[in-house]
Amino acid sequence: FEPFDTLLQKEETMLLESVMKKPSITVQEDTSVVEAILKFTQSSRRHIPVVRGGKIIGIVNYMDILRKVLRA
């Protein structure tokens, strides 16, 4: 890792591609809510990208599901 002060000096020219990473966990848009909940609990994540054909089309978070279930 680079020292923080070095990163700050480069902030004007630094691109997001240098700090982002590919998601290790994804769900398909037709994934069941139960399966998504299992992925959330097994991974301790709060957000999971939703993909279609290998492309991210959205992001679901555990609160989205909780709100939907509580309103049902």
Short mmCIF file of C-alpha atoms in Angstrom, two decimals:
data_model
loop_
_atom_site.label_atom_id
_atom_site.label_comp_id
_atom_site.label_asym_id
_atom_site.label_seq_id
_atom_site.Cartn_x
_atom_site.Cartn_y
_atom_site.Cartn_z
CA PHE A 1 0.00 0.00 0.00
CA GLU A 2 1.09 3.53 -0.71
CA PRO A 3 1.42 6.03 2.14
CA PHE A 4 -1.67 8.20 2.52
CA ASP A 5 0.16 11.45 1.80
CA THR A 6 1.38 10.00 -1.51
CA LEU A 7 -2.18 9.08 -2.45
CA LEU A 8 -3.36 12.60 -1.64
CA GLN A 9 -0.71 14.06 -3.93
CA LYS A 10 -2.07 11.95 -6.79
CA GLU A 11 -5.77 12.55 -6.13
CA GLU A 12 -6.19 14.85 -9.15
CA THR A 13 -4.95 12.20 -11.59
CA MET A 14 -5.95 8.97 -9.84
CA LEU A 15 -8.69 7.01 -11.60
CA LEU A 16 -11.28 4.82 -9.91
CA GLU A 17 -10.07 1.80 -11.87
CA SER A 18 -6.92 1.88 -9.74
CA VAL A 19 -8.89 1.45 -6.48
CA MET A 20 -11.97 -0.56 -7.44
CA LYS A 21 -12.20 -4.32 -7.41
CA LYS A 22 -14.48 -6.79 -9.11
CA PRO A 23 -17.32 -8.18 -7.00
CA SER A 24 -16.67 -11.64 -5.62
CA ILE A 25 -20.36 -12.27 -4.91
CA THR A 26 -23.21 -11.49 -7.30
CA VAL A 27 -26.83 -12.47 -7.82
CA GLN A 28 -28.94 -12.73 -10.96
CA GLU A 29 -32.11 -10.66 -11.28
CA ASP A 30 -34.16 -13.86 -11.02
CA THR A 31 -32.47 -15.00 -7.79
CA SER A 32 -34.99 -15.74 -5.04
CA VAL A 33 -35.12 -13.51 -1.99
CA VAL A 34 -34.27 -16.50 0.21
CA GLU A 35 -31.14 -17.26 -1.80
CA ALA A 36 -30.09 -13.61 -1.69
CA ILE A 37 -30.57 -13.55 2.10
CA LEU A 38 -28.37 -16.64 2.38
CA LYS A 39 -25.66 -14.89 0.38
CA PHE A 40 -25.92 -11.83 2.63
CA THR A 41 -25.62 -13.87 5.81
CA GLN A 42 -22.84 -16.13 4.54
CA SER A 43 -20.73 -13.26 3.28
CA SER A 44 -21.45 -10.60 5.93
CA ARG A 45 -22.01 -8.11 3.11
CA ARG A 46 -24.54 -5.32 3.02
CA HIS A 47 -24.66 -4.85 -0.77
CA ILE A 48 -24.55 -7.38 -3.60
CA PRO A 49 -24.41 -6.49 -7.29
CA VAL A 50 -27.22 -7.82 -9.50
CA VAL A 51 -25.96 -9.02 -12.87
CA ARG A 52 -27.46 -9.96 -16.23
CA GLY A 53 -25.22 -11.48 -18.88
CA GLY A 54 -22.10 -10.67 -16.88
CA LYS A 55 -22.97 -6.96 -16.61
CA ILE A 56 -24.02 -5.23 -13.40
CA ILE A 57 -27.56 -3.94 -13.76
CA GLY A 58 -28.17 -2.93 -10.14
CA ILE A 59 -27.26 -3.36 -6.52
CA VAL A 60 -29.44 -4.87 -3.82
CA ASN A 61 -28.81 -4.36 -0.13
CA TYR A 62 -30.15 -6.24 2.83
CA MET A 63 -32.32 -3.28 3.87
CA ASP A 64 -34.12 -3.38 0.50
CA ILE A 65 -35.16 -6.94 1.25
CA LEU A 66 -36.01 -6.25 4.90
CA ARG A 67 -38.22 -3.30 3.96
CA LYS A 68 -40.02 -5.36 1.32
CA VAL A 69 -40.60 -8.29 3.68
CA LEU A 70 -41.84 -6.06 6.52
CA ARG A 71 -44.33 -4.30 4.24
CA ALA A 72 -45.69 -7.56 2.82
#
